[in-house]
């Protein structure tokens, strides 16, 4: 806990223009909401309050005892009183510190538990957010909320709240003690303290500005490191031969940082000079006025009294300085809470219905009933998409890039909800079905394969944690990847690397097919990757997919002719409209969009087709 000159951390006392502009309105509901997080720990908080009060009072005692040590011990030349008072003073200091330890421990405990609660709730909340949220928001921002903002709360609890209380108590006790000794000198003290804390604030401000600048510089350096030392960033740097350029950028930022650090530490040095000089003026003034009073007017003042007053004065600078910063600390804390609460309050776009229908006997009949959809209101992506897929059948969706194929299939497991019309599963609107039932029954092999950094086995088990070795191998055989895995020195325990980057594109795809197969969904969706794979990889994937299409209800976003040929129906999508539909033969003869796709996209496959 920080109760030093600058309040909670040196950064405490000042706000940036941005912060001032974004300062939240502190309303009663907001305060109440903040307090509601503290509520479960109110008993502990009461103990903390008592401990703070006790330790603050005790910490003032030695200053008061100093006076008696001087008067009753030293000046009166009373050895016994001297020793007793010294022991008492030491005991009080020890007591105050021991209580301080208890208080810090409890305080940290409370803060950590509140952070624990907040983090968990935030993680749950973020998980409930829709795909739209994650595609729209910056990943860095999301992580910052989870980490820095919530960590800020910990700081607020361990430092701001407690320092306010302890400072107020210390000040009150010190003032009472001062007035008891001598009211004239006490009044002088009251005038001196604020007078001398203000200039230190000014010095602090300069240093704070430098700290901020160096923080920004630090962010810049982190940015460079993050971008250029990540797997994909490093690849880009290498491929474009930018090592030297990046190195120079890094050196420049690093140099700026060094300059700032030197400046900052020197500003700190001057700051200390100012503080020590100023804080020595106060006691001198008290000695002077006290001396005049003692020698010329009021003989009842003792040397001890004056020493006590000087010691108490020294104890007042810190709390006064901190309390001058309270408003800023308070606003900053509230801003942090507001940012966190904003996240908690974000509407959840895709929710489980109130009375969900459970899929007890799923068949996988899918119907798109005049579906309209957009991501942003000003641009319709799907226009009156209407088709049906009966159990056991398969439909291939083809169309130019960006025509809305992936969007269409994403509506089935409710990654997004339709804007108009409806998507049904076994005749039930997907929005009425229990979300986890729905997603259990729909498996998507996405265009981009995501694997966690772990072993092949761990990645597969993600789909079905209790899968047996046979089930796993069976799925991998079907996905045409078992032989590859078995040939690895570590077999199923082979590490896939960061995001699976140690595997080839084709291997990753087959692995993700195996993963979906393990999940064993009623409806299977393949969003075939557009990225060209070599023909051996393509064949391997093809061999994996073909039997699956024949054996289960499936939707294929197809770029390869052989996949398309396996489908029972082909839908041709263009600009979000189904412009043609039917069998391959009929569509080719139509001479429309499909024919064009056939002539261009499927050209390579077409050659093979005609050869066959
Ligand atoms: P491809 O064959 O290239 O994968 P696609 O037919 O699957 O294309 P979609 O991914 O469905 O096309 O995208 C349809 C349109 O919607 C595109 O124009 C795309 O720019 C837009 N789009 C896709 N995702 C989003 C999103 N999250 N937010 C806004 N617009 C999006």
Coordinates of C-alpha atoms and ligand atoms in Angstrom, one line a residue:
X1 CA 0.0 0.0 0.0
X2 CA 1.3 3.4 -0.9
X3 CA 0.8 6.3 1.5
X4 CA 3.8 8.3 0.3
X5 CA 4.1 11.8 -1.0
X6 CA 2.6 11.3 -4.3
X7 CA -0.5 9.4 -3.3
X8 CA -1.2 6.0 -4.8
X9 CA 1.8 5.8 -7.1
X10 CA 3.5 8.9 -8.5
X11 CA 1.2 8.9 -11.5
X12 CA -1.7 9.5 -9.0
X13 CA -2.2 13.2 -9.0
X14 CA -2.9 14.4 -12.5
X15 CA -5.2 13.6 -15.3
X16 CA -4.5 13.8 -19.0
X17 CA -6.8 15.9 -21.2
X18 CA -8.3 12.7 -22.6
X19 CA -9.0 11.4 -19.1
X20 CA -10.6 14.7 -18.1
X21 CA -12.8 14.5 -21.2
X22 CA -13.7 10.9 -20.5
X23 CA -14.3 11.3 -16.8
X24 CA -17.5 9.6 -16.0
X25 CA -20.4 11.1 -14.2
X26 CA -20.2 9.7 -10.7
X27 CA -23.8 8.8 -10.0
X28 CA -25.3 7.0 -7.0
X29 CA -26.2 3.9 -9.1
X30 CA -22.6 3.7 -10.2
X31 CA -21.3 4.0 -6.7
X32 CA -23.9 1.4 -5.6
X33 CA -22.8 -0.9 -8.3
X34 CA -19.2 -0.6 -7.3
X35 CA -20.1 -1.3 -3.7
X36 CA -22.0 -4.3 -4.7
X37 CA -18.7 -5.9 -5.7
X38 CA -17.4 -5.3 -2.2
X39 CA -20.5 -6.6 -0.5
X40 CA -19.5 -10.3 -0.2
X41 CA -16.4 -9.2 1.6
X42 CA -17.9 -6.6 4.0
X43 CA -16.9 -8.4 7.1
X44 CA -13.3 -8.5 6.0
X45 CA -13.6 -4.8 5.0
X46 CA -14.8 -3.8 8.5
X47 CA -11.8 -5.6 10.0
X48 CA -9.5 -3.8 7.5
X49 CA -11.1 -0.4 8.5
X50 CA -10.5 -1.1 12.1
X51 CA -6.9 -2.2 11.4
X52 CA -6.2 0.9 9.4
X53 CA -7.6 3.2 12.1
X54 CA -5.6 1.4 14.8
X55 CA -2.4 1.4 12.9
X56 CA -2.8 5.0 11.9
X57 CA -3.4 6.1 15.5
X58 CA -0.5 4.0 16.8
X59 CA 1.8 5.3 14.1
X60 CA 1.3 8.8 15.4
X61 CA 2.1 7.8 19.0
X62 CA 5.9 7.7 18.7
X63 CA 6.0 11.3 17.6
X64 CA 4.0 12.3 20.7
X65 CA 6.2 10.1 22.9
X66 CA 9.3 11.8 21.5
X67 CA 8.2 15.0 23.4
X68 CA 8.0 13.1 26.7
X69 CA 11.3 11.3 26.1
X70 CA 12.9 14.8 25.7
X71 CA 11.1 16.5 28.6
X72 CA 10.6 13.7 31.2
X73 CA 13.7 11.6 30.3
X74 CA 16.5 13.7 28.9
X75 CA 15.9 17.2 30.3
X76 CA 14.6 15.8 33.7
X77 CA 17.6 13.4 33.6
X78 CA 15.4 10.6 34.7
X79 CA 16.9 7.3 33.5
X80 CA 14.0 5.1 34.4
X81 CA 11.4 7.3 32.6
X82 CA 13.7 7.5 29.6
X83 CA 14.1 3.7 29.3
X84 CA 10.4 3.1 29.9
X85 CA 9.3 5.7 27.3
X86 CA 11.8 4.4 24.7
X87 CA 10.5 0.8 25.2
X88 CA 6.9 2.1 25.0
X89 CA 7.7 4.0 21.8
X90 CA 9.3 0.9 20.2
X91 CA 6.5 -1.3 21.3
X92 CA 3.9 1.1 19.8
X93 CA 5.8 1.2 16.5
X94 CA 6.1 -2.6 16.5
X95 CA 2.4 -2.9 17.2
X96 CA 1.4 -0.4 14.5
X97 CA 3.5 -2.3 12.0
X98 CA 2.1 -5.7 13.0
X99 CA -1.4 -4.4 12.6
X100 CA -0.2 -3.0 9.3
X101 CA 0.8 -6.4 8.1
X102 CA -2.6 -7.9 9.0
X103 CA -4.2 -5.0 7.2
X104 CA -2.2 -5.4 4.0
X105 CA -2.8 -9.1 4.0
X106 CA -6.5 -8.8 4.4
X107 CA -6.6 -5.9 1.9
X108 CA -4.7 -7.9 -0.7
X109 CA -6.9 -10.9 -0.1
X110 CA -10.1 -8.8 -0.6
X111 CA -8.7 -7.1 -3.7
X112 CA -7.6 -10.4 -5.2
X113 CA -11.0 -12.0 -4.6
X114 CA -12.8 -9.1 -6.1
X115 CA -10.5 -9.2 -9.2
X116 CA -11.1 -13.0 -9.3
X117 CA -14.9 -12.4 -9.4
X118 CA -14.7 -9.6 -11.9
X119 CA -12.4 -11.5 -14.2
X120 CA -14.5 -14.6 -14.2
X121 CA -17.7 -12.6 -14.9
X122 CA -15.9 -10.8 -17.7
X123 CA -14.6 -14.0 -19.3
X124 CA -18.1 -15.5 -19.2
X125 CA -19.5 -12.4 -20.6
X126 CA -17.0 -12.2 -23.4
X127 CA -17.6 -15.9 -24.3
X128 CA -21.3 -15.1 -24.6
X129 CA -20.6 -12.4 -27.1
X130 CA -21.4 -13.0 -30.7
X131 CA -19.1 -13.6 -33.6
X132 CA -20.0 -10.0 -34.7
X133 CA -18.4 -8.7 -31.5
X134 CA -15.1 -10.5 -32.1
X135 CA -14.9 -9.6 -35.8
X136 CA -15.6 -5.9 -35.0
X137 CA -13.6 -5.3 -31.9
X138 CA -9.9 -5.0 -31.6
X139 CA -8.5 -8.1 -29.9
X140 CA -6.0 -5.9 -28.0
X141 CA -8.9 -3.9 -26.5
X142 CA -10.6 -7.0 -25.4
X143 CA -7.5 -8.3 -23.7
X144 CA -6.9 -4.9 -22.1
X145 CA -10.3 -5.0 -20.4
X146 CA -9.6 -8.4 -19.1
X147 CA -6.1 -7.6 -17.8
X148 CA -5.2 -3.9 -17.2
X149 CA -8.6 -2.5 -16.4
X150 CA -9.5 -5.2 -13.9
X151 CA -6.0 -5.0 -12.5
X152 CA -6.6 -1.3 -12.0
X153 CA -9.5 -2.2 -9.8
X154 CA -7.1 -4.2 -7.6
X155 CA -4.9 -1.1 -7.2
X156 CA -7.9 1.0 -6.4
X157 CA -8.9 -1.3 -3.6
X158 CA -5.4 -1.9 -2.2
X159 CA -4.3 1.7 -2.5
X160 CA -6.9 4.4 -3.2
X161 CA -9.6 3.3 -0.8
X162 CA -7.3 2.4 2.1
X163 CA -5.0 5.4 1.6
X164 CA -8.0 7.8 1.9
X165 CA -9.1 6.3 5.1
X166 CA -5.6 6.0 6.7
X167 CA -4.7 9.5 5.6
X168 CA -7.8 11.1 7.0
X169 CA -7.3 9.3 10.3
X170 CA -3.6 10.1 10.5
X171 CA -4.4 13.8 9.8
X172 CA -7.1 14.0 12.4
X173 CA -5.1 12.3 15.1
X174 CA -2.0 14.5 14.3
X175 CA -4.1 17.6 14.4
X176 CA -5.7 16.7 17.7
X177 CA -2.3 16.0 19.2
X178 CA -0.9 19.3 17.9
X179 CA -3.7 21.4 19.3
X180 CA -3.3 19.7 22.6
X181 CA 0.3 20.8 22.7
X182 CA 0.0 24.4 21.6
X183 CA -2.7 26.0 19.5
X184 CA -0.6 28.7 18.0
X185 CA 2.0 26.3 16.7
X186 CA -0.8 23.9 15.6
X187 CA -2.3 26.7 13.5
X188 CA 1.1 27.5 12.1
X189 CA 1.4 23.9 11.1
X190 CA -2.0 23.9 9.3
X191 CA -0.8 26.9 7.3
X192 CA 2.6 25.4 6.5
X193 CA 1.6 22.0 5.3
X194 CA -0.6 23.0 2.3
X195 CA 1.8 25.8 1.5
X196 CA 4.6 23.3 1.1
X197 CA 2.8 20.5 -0.5
X198 CA 1.7 22.6 -3.5
X199 CA 5.2 23.2 -5.0
X200 CA 5.9 19.5 -4.7
X201 CA 2.8 18.9 -6.8
X202 CA 4.2 21.1 -9.5
X203 CA 7.5 19.2 -9.5
X204 CA 5.5 15.9 -9.6
X205 CA 3.6 17.1 -12.6
X206 CA 6.7 17.5 -14.7
X207 CA 7.9 14.1 -13.8
X208 CA 4.5 12.6 -14.4
X209 CA 4.4 14.1 -17.9
X210 CA 7.8 12.4 -18.6
X211 CA 6.6 9.1 -17.2
X212 CA 3.6 9.3 -19.6
X213 CA 5.8 10.0 -22.5
X214 CA 8.1 7.1 -21.7
X215 CA 5.0 4.9 -21.3
X216 CA 3.9 5.8 -24.7
X217 CA 7.3 5.1 -26.1
X218 CA 7.3 1.8 -24.3
X219 CA 3.9 0.9 -25.9
X220 CA 5.5 1.8 -29.3
X221 CA 8.4 -0.6 -28.6
X222 CA 6.0 -3.3 -27.5
X223 CA 4.0 -2.7 -30.7
X224 CA 7.1 -3.2 -32.8
X225 CA 8.1 -6.3 -31.0
X226 CA 4.6 -7.8 -31.2
X227 CA 4.3 -7.1 -34.9
X228 CA 7.7 -8.2 -36.0
X229 CA 8.3 -11.0 -33.7
X230 CA 5.0 -12.8 -34.2
X231 CA 5.0 -15.9 -36.4
X232 CA 3.3 -14.2 -39.3
X233 CA 4.9 -10.8 -38.8
X234 CA 8.4 -12.4 -38.8
X235 CA 7.5 -14.3 -42.0
X236 CA 6.4 -11.1 -43.7
X237 CA 9.6 -9.3 -42.6
X238 CA 11.8 -12.2 -43.9
X239 CA 9.9 -12.5 -47.2
X240 CA 10.1 -8.7 -47.9
X241 CA 13.7 -8.5 -46.7
X242 CA 12.8 -5.9 -44.1
X243 CA 15.1 -7.0 -41.4
X244 CA 17.3 -3.8 -41.6
X245 CA 14.3 -1.5 -41.8
X246 CA 12.7 -3.0 -38.8
X247 CA 16.0 -3.0 -36.9
X248 CA 16.5 0.7 -37.5
X249 CA 12.9 1.4 -36.4
X250 CA 13.5 -0.6 -33.3
X251 CA 16.8 1.2 -32.6
X252 CA 15.2 4.6 -33.1
X253 CA 12.4 3.8 -30.6
X254 CA 14.9 2.3 -28.2
X255 CA 17.1 5.4 -28.3
X256 CA 14.1 7.7 -27.7
X257 CA 13.3 5.5 -24.7
X258 CA 16.7 5.8 -23.3
X259 CA 16.8 9.6 -23.6
X260 CA 13.4 9.8 -21.8
X261 CA 14.5 7.5 -19.1
X262 CA 17.6 9.6 -18.4
X263 CA 15.5 12.7 -18.3
X264 CA 12.9 11.1 -16.1
X265 CA 15.4 9.9 -13.6
X266 CA 17.0 13.4 -13.5
X267 CA 13.7 15.0 -13.1
X268 CA 13.2 12.7 -10.2
X269 CA 16.5 13.9 -8.8
X270 CA 15.5 17.5 -8.9
X271 CA 12.1 16.6 -7.5
X272 CA 13.9 15.1 -4.5
X273 CA 16.0 18.2 -4.0
X274 CA 12.8 20.3 -4.0
X275 CA 11.1 18.0 -1.6
X276 CA 14.0 17.8 0.9
X277 CA 14.6 21.5 0.9
X278 CA 11.0 22.4 1.3
X279 CA 10.3 19.9 3.9
X280 CA 13.2 21.2 6.0
X281 CA 11.8 24.8 5.9
X282 CA 8.6 23.8 7.7
X283 CA 10.4 22.4 10.9
X284 CA 12.7 25.4 10.9
X285 CA 9.8 27.8 11.0
X286 CA 8.2 25.8 13.8
X287 CA 11.5 25.9 15.8
X288 CA 11.7 29.6 15.2
X289 CA 8.2 30.5 16.2
X290 CA 8.2 27.9 19.0
X291 CA 11.5 29.3 20.3
X292 CA 10.2 32.8 20.3
X293 CA 7.1 31.7 22.1
X294 CA 9.1 29.7 24.6
X295 CA 11.7 32.4 25.3
X296 CA 9.7 35.6 25.1
X297 CA 6.0 34.8 25.9
X298 CA 4.8 31.5 27.1
X299 CA 7.3 29.7 29.3
X300 CA 5.0 26.7 29.6
X301 CA 6.1 25.4 26.2
X302 CA 8.8 22.8 26.6
X303 CA 11.5 21.7 24.2
X304 CA 9.7 18.4 24.0
X305 CA 6.5 20.0 22.9
X306 CA 8.3 21.8 20.1
X307 CA 9.9 18.5 19.0
X308 CA 6.5 16.8 19.1
X309 CA 5.0 19.5 16.9
X310 CA 7.9 19.2 14.4
X311 CA 7.6 15.4 14.3
X312 CA 3.8 15.7 13.8
X313 CA 4.3 18.2 11.0
X314 CA 6.6 15.8 9.2
X315 CA 3.9 13.2 9.4
X316 CA 1.3 15.5 7.8
X317 CA 2.9 16.2 4.4
X318 CA 2.2 12.7 3.0
X319 CA -1.5 12.5 3.9
X320 CA -2.2 16.0 2.8
X321 CA -0.6 15.5 -0.5
X322 CA -2.5 12.3 -1.0
X323 CA -5.8 13.8 0.0
X324 CA -5.2 16.7 -2.5
X325 CA -5.1 13.9 -5.2
X326 CA -8.3 12.2 -4.0
X327 CA -10.5 13.7 -6.6
X328 CA -8.3 12.5 -9.4
X329 CA -7.8 9.1 -8.0
X330 CA -11.5 8.8 -7.4
X331 CA -12.5 9.9 -10.9
X332 CA -9.9 7.6 -12.4
X333 CA -11.2 4.7 -10.4
X334 CA -14.7 5.4 -11.4
X335 CA -13.7 5.7 -15.1
X336 CA -12.1 2.2 -14.8
X337 CA -15.2 0.7 -13.2
X338 CA -17.4 2.4 -15.8
X339 CA -15.3 0.9 -18.6
X340 CA -15.6 -2.5 -17.0
X341 CA -19.3 -2.2 -16.4
X342 CA -19.8 -1.0 -20.0
X343 CA -18.5 -4.4 -21.1
X344 CA -20.7 -6.2 -18.6
X345 CA -23.7 -4.4 -19.9
X346 CA -23.1 -5.1 -23.6
X347 CA -26.2 -6.7 -25.0
X348 CA -25.7 -10.3 -25.9
X349 CA -26.8 -10.6 -29.5
X350 CA -27.2 -14.4 -29.7
X351 CA -29.0 -15.7 -26.7
X352 CA -30.4 -19.0 -25.7
X353 CA -34.2 -18.7 -26.0
X354 CA -36.2 -18.5 -22.8
X355 CA -38.0 -21.8 -23.3
X356 CA -35.6 -23.6 -25.6
X357 CA -36.7 -26.6 -27.6
X358 CA -34.4 -29.5 -27.1
X359 CA -33.4 -31.7 -30.0
X360 CA -34.1 -35.1 -28.6
X361 CA -34.3 -36.9 -31.9
X362 CA -32.5 -34.8 -34.5
X363 CA -32.7 -35.6 -38.1
X364 CA -31.0 -32.6 -39.8
X365 CA -33.7 -31.3 -42.1
X366 CA -32.5 -27.8 -42.8
X367 CA -34.7 -25.1 -44.4
X368 CA -33.9 -21.5 -45.4
X369 CA -37.2 -19.8 -45.5
X370 CA -36.9 -16.5 -47.5
X371 CA -33.8 -15.5 -45.5
X372 CA -32.5 -11.9 -45.6
X373 CA -29.3 -10.9 -43.8
X374 CA -26.9 -8.0 -43.5
X375 CA -23.9 -7.3 -41.3
X376 CA -24.4 -3.5 -41.7
X377 CA -27.7 -2.1 -42.5
X378 CA -26.6 -0.3 -45.6
X379 CA -25.5 -3.5 -47.4
X380 CA -27.7 -6.5 -47.8
X381 CA -25.6 -9.6 -48.0
X382 CA -28.3 -12.3 -48.4
X383 CA -31.5 -11.6 -50.4
X384 CA -34.4 -14.0 -50.2
X385 CA -32.3 -17.1 -49.9
X386 CA -34.7 -20.0 -50.0
X387 CA -33.8 -23.7 -50.1
X388 CA -34.3 -27.0 -48.3
X389 CA -32.0 -29.8 -47.4
X390 CA -33.6 -33.1 -46.5
X391 CA -32.1 -35.5 -44.1
X392 CA -29.3 -37.5 -45.7
X393 CA -29.0 -35.3 -48.7
X394 CA -26.3 -32.8 -49.6
X395 CA -26.4 -29.4 -51.2
X396 CA -23.4 -27.6 -52.7
X397 CA -23.3 -23.8 -52.6
X398 CA -21.2 -22.2 -55.3
X399 CA -20.7 -18.7 -56.4
X400 CA -18.1 -15.9 -56.9
X401 CA -16.0 -14.8 -54.0
X402 CA -17.9 -12.6 -51.6
X403 CA -21.3 -13.8 -52.8
X404 CA -22.4 -14.8 -49.3
X405 CA -21.7 -18.5 -49.1
X406 CA -20.0 -18.6 -45.7
X407 CA -22.5 -16.1 -44.4
X408 CA -25.3 -18.5 -45.4
X409 CA -23.9 -21.4 -43.5
X410 CA -23.0 -19.3 -40.5
X411 CA -26.7 -18.7 -39.9
X412 CA -27.4 -22.4 -39.2
X413 CA -25.5 -22.7 -35.9
X414 CA -26.6 -19.1 -35.1
X415 CA -23.2 -17.4 -35.4
X416 CA -25.5 -14.6 -36.6
X417 CA -29.3 -14.4 -36.7
X418 CA -31.3 -13.7 -39.8
X419 CA -32.6 -10.2 -40.4
X420 CA -35.8 -11.5 -42.0
X421 CA -37.2 -14.9 -42.8
X422 CA -36.1 -17.9 -40.8
X423 CA -33.7 -20.9 -40.8
X424 CA -35.3 -24.1 -39.5
X425 CA -33.8 -27.3 -38.2
X426 CA -36.2 -30.2 -38.3
X427 CA -39.0 -27.6 -38.9
X428 CA -38.1 -25.6 -35.8
X429 CA -36.8 -22.0 -36.0
X430 CA -33.1 -22.2 -35.0
X431 CA -33.8 -19.3 -32.7
X432 CA -36.2 -21.4 -30.6
X433 CA -33.8 -24.3 -30.3
X434 CA -31.5 -24.8 -27.3
X435 CA -28.3 -23.2 -28.4
X436 CA -26.0 -25.9 -27.2
X437 CA -28.2 -28.6 -28.7
X438 CA -28.2 -26.8 -32.0
X439 CA -24.4 -26.4 -32.1
X440 CA -23.9 -30.0 -31.0
X441 CA -25.8 -31.0 -34.1
X442 CA -24.1 -28.8 -36.6
X443 CA -20.5 -29.3 -37.4
X444 CA -18.5 -26.9 -39.6
X445 CA -15.2 -27.4 -41.1
X446 CA -14.2 -23.8 -41.6
X447 CA -12.2 -22.3 -44.3
X448 CA -9.5 -21.3 -41.9
X449 CA -8.5 -24.0 -39.6
X450 CA -7.7 -23.1 -36.1
X451 CA -5.7 -25.5 -33.9
X452 CA -4.6 -24.8 -30.4
X453 CA -0.9 -25.0 -29.6
X454 CA -0.7 -28.5 -28.2
X455 CA -0.6 -32.0 -29.5
X456 CA -2.7 -33.5 -32.3
X457 CA -4.5 -35.6 -29.7
X458 CA -5.3 -32.6 -27.5
X459 CA -6.7 -30.8 -30.5
X460 CA -8.9 -33.8 -31.5
X461 CA -10.1 -34.3 -27.9
X462 CA -11.4 -30.8 -27.9
X463 CA -14.3 -32.1 -29.9
X464 CA -15.0 -35.0 -27.6
X465 CA -13.0 -35.2 -24.4
X466 CA -14.0 -38.7 -23.6
X467 CA -13.2 -40.2 -27.1
X468 CA -11.5 -43.5 -27.1
X469 CA -8.3 -44.2 -29.0
X470 CA -10.4 -46.3 -31.5
X471 CA -12.8 -43.5 -32.1
X472 CA -10.0 -41.1 -32.6
X473 CA -8.2 -43.3 -35.0
X474 CA -11.4 -44.1 -36.9
X475 CA -12.2 -40.4 -37.3
X476 CA -8.7 -39.8 -38.5
X477 CA -8.9 -42.6 -41.0
X478 CA -12.1 -41.2 -42.4
X479 CA -10.4 -37.8 -42.6
X480 CA -7.5 -39.4 -44.4
X481 CA -5.0 -38.2 -41.9
X482 CA -4.3 -41.3 -39.7
X483 CA -1.4 -42.5 -41.8
X484 CA 0.3 -39.2 -41.7
X485 CA -0.1 -39.0 -37.9
X486 CA 1.0 -42.6 -37.4
X487 CA 4.2 -41.9 -39.4
X488 CA 5.2 -39.1 -37.1
X489 CA 7.8 -40.0 -34.5
X490 CA 5.5 -38.9 -31.7
X491 CA 2.3 -40.1 -33.4
X492 CA -0.8 -38.6 -31.9
X493 CA 1.4 -36.7 -29.4
X494 CA 3.0 -34.6 -32.2
X495 CA 3.0 -30.9 -31.3
X496 CA 1.1 -28.8 -33.9
X497 CA 2.9 -25.6 -33.1
X498 CA 1.5 -22.1 -32.7
X499 CA -1.9 -22.1 -34.3
X500 CA -1.1 -25.4 -35.9
X501 CA 1.6 -23.7 -38.1
X502 CA 3.8 -26.8 -37.9
X503 CA 1.4 -28.6 -40.1
X504 CA 0.7 -28.0 -43.8
X505 CA -2.5 -26.4 -44.9
X506 CA -3.8 -29.7 -46.2
X507 CA -2.9 -31.6 -43.1
X508 CA -4.6 -29.0 -40.9
X509 CA -7.7 -29.2 -43.0
X510 CA -7.9 -33.0 -42.7
X511 CA -7.2 -32.7 -39.0
X512 CA -10.1 -30.3 -38.6
X513 CA -12.3 -32.7 -40.6
X514 CA -11.3 -35.5 -38.2
X515 CA -12.1 -33.1 -35.3
X516 CA -15.6 -32.4 -36.6
X517 CA -16.1 -36.1 -37.3
X518 CA -15.4 -36.9 -33.7
X519 CA -18.0 -34.5 -32.7
X520 CA -20.4 -36.5 -34.9
X521 CA -22.9 -33.8 -35.8
X522 CA -26.2 -34.5 -37.5
X523 CA -25.5 -31.9 -40.2
X524 CA -22.0 -31.5 -41.6
X525 CA -20.9 -28.2 -43.3
X526 CA -17.7 -28.0 -45.3
X527 CA -16.5 -24.5 -46.1
X528 CA -14.0 -25.6 -48.6
X529 CA -10.8 -23.6 -48.6
X530 CA -10.2 -21.5 -51.6
X531 CA -6.4 -21.6 -51.1
X532 CA -4.9 -23.9 -53.7
X533 CA -3.4 -27.0 -52.4
X534 CA -1.2 -29.3 -54.4
X535 CA -3.1 -32.1 -56.2
X536 CA -1.9 -34.7 -53.8
X537 CA -3.3 -32.8 -50.8
X538 CA -6.4 -32.0 -52.7
X539 CA -7.0 -35.6 -53.5
X540 CA -6.4 -36.6 -49.9
X541 CA -9.0 -34.1 -48.8
X542 CA -11.3 -35.1 -51.5
X543 CA -11.0 -38.8 -50.5
X544 CA -11.9 -37.8 -47.0
X545 CA -14.9 -35.7 -47.9
X546 CA -16.6 -37.7 -50.7
X547 CA -17.7 -40.7 -48.6
X548 CA -18.9 -38.3 -45.9
X549 CA -21.1 -36.3 -48.3
X550 CA -22.7 -39.5 -49.4
X551 CA -23.3 -40.7 -45.8
X552 CA -24.7 -37.7 -44.0
X553 CA -26.7 -34.5 -44.4
X554 CA -24.2 -32.0 -45.6
X555 CA -23.8 -28.6 -47.0
X556 CA -20.7 -27.9 -49.1
X557 CA -19.3 -24.6 -50.0
X558 CA -17.5 -25.9 -52.9
X559 CA -14.7 -24.7 -55.1
X560 CA -13.8 -28.0 -56.5
X561 CA -15.7 -29.7 -59.2
X562 CA -15.5 -33.1 -57.7
X563 CA -17.1 -31.9 -54.5
X564 CA -19.8 -30.3 -56.4
X565 CA -20.5 -33.4 -58.4
X566 CA -21.2 -35.3 -55.3
X567 CA -24.0 -33.0 -54.1
X568 CA -27.7 -33.8 -54.7
X569 CA -28.4 -30.2 -55.5
X570 CA -26.3 -27.2 -56.5
X571 CA -27.2 -23.7 -55.5
X572 CA -25.6 -20.8 -57.3
X573 CA -25.2 -17.7 -55.2
X574 CA -24.5 -14.3 -56.6
X575 CA -24.6 -11.1 -54.7
X576 CA -26.7 -12.8 -52.0
X577 CA -29.3 -14.2 -54.5
X578 CA -29.8 -17.7 -55.5
X579 CA -29.6 -17.2 -59.2
X580 CA -29.5 -20.8 -60.4
X581 CA -30.1 -24.2 -58.9
X582 CA -30.2 -27.8 -60.1
X583 CA -27.9 -30.6 -61.2
X584 CA -24.5 -30.0 -62.7
X585 CA -25.4 -31.1 -66.2
X586 CA -28.5 -28.8 -66.4
X587 CA -26.6 -25.9 -64.9
X588 CA -23.7 -26.1 -67.4
X589 CA -26.2 -26.1 -70.2
X590 CA -27.9 -23.0 -68.9
X591 CA -25.0 -20.8 -70.0
X592 CA -25.4 -18.5 -66.9
X593 CA -23.3 -17.8 -63.7
X594 CA -22.6 -21.5 -63.2
X595 CA -21.3 -22.0 -66.7
X596 CA -19.0 -19.0 -66.2
X597 CA -17.8 -20.4 -62.9
X598 CA -17.3 -23.8 -64.5
X599 CA -15.2 -22.2 -67.2
X600 CA -13.1 -20.2 -64.9
X601 CA -12.9 -21.4 -61.3
X602 CA -13.3 -25.1 -62.0
X603 CA -11.1 -24.9 -65.1
X604 CA -8.4 -27.2 -63.7
X605 CA -10.9 -29.7 -62.5
X606 CA -12.8 -29.4 -65.8
X607 CA -9.8 -30.7 -67.7
X608 CA -9.7 -33.7 -65.5
X609 CA -13.4 -34.0 -65.9
X610 CA -13.3 -34.1 -69.7
X611 CA -10.4 -36.5 -69.6
X612 CA -12.3 -38.9 -67.5
Ligands
LIG1 P1 -15.5 -16.6 -50.3 O1 -15.8 -17.6 -51.4 O2 -14.4 -15.6 -50.8 O3 -15.2 -17.2 -49.0 P2 -18.2 -16.0 -49.6 O4 -19.2 -16.2 -50.7 O5 -18.1 -17.1 -48.5 O6 -16.8 -15.7 -50.1 P3 -18.9 -14.3 -47.4 O7 -17.8 -14.6 -46.5 O8 -20.2 -14.9 -47.0 O9 -18.6 -14.6 -48.9 O10 -19.1 -12.7 -47.4 C1 -20.2 -12.1 -48.1 C2 -19.9 -10.6 -48.0 O11 -20.1 -10.2 -46.6 C3 -18.6 -10.2 -48.4 O12 -18.7 -9.1 -49.3 C4 -17.9 -9.7 -47.2 O13 -17.1 -8.6 -47.4 C5 -19.0 -9.4 -46.2 N1 -18.7 -9.8 -44.8 C6 -18.3 -11.1 -44.4 N2 -18.1 -11.1 -43.1 C7 -18.4 -9.9 -42.6 C8 -18.4 -9.3 -41.3 N3 -18.1 -10.0 -40.2 N4 -18.8 -8.0 -41.2 C9 -19.1 -7.3 -42.3 N5 -19.1 -7.8 -43.6 C10 -18.8 -9.1 -43.8

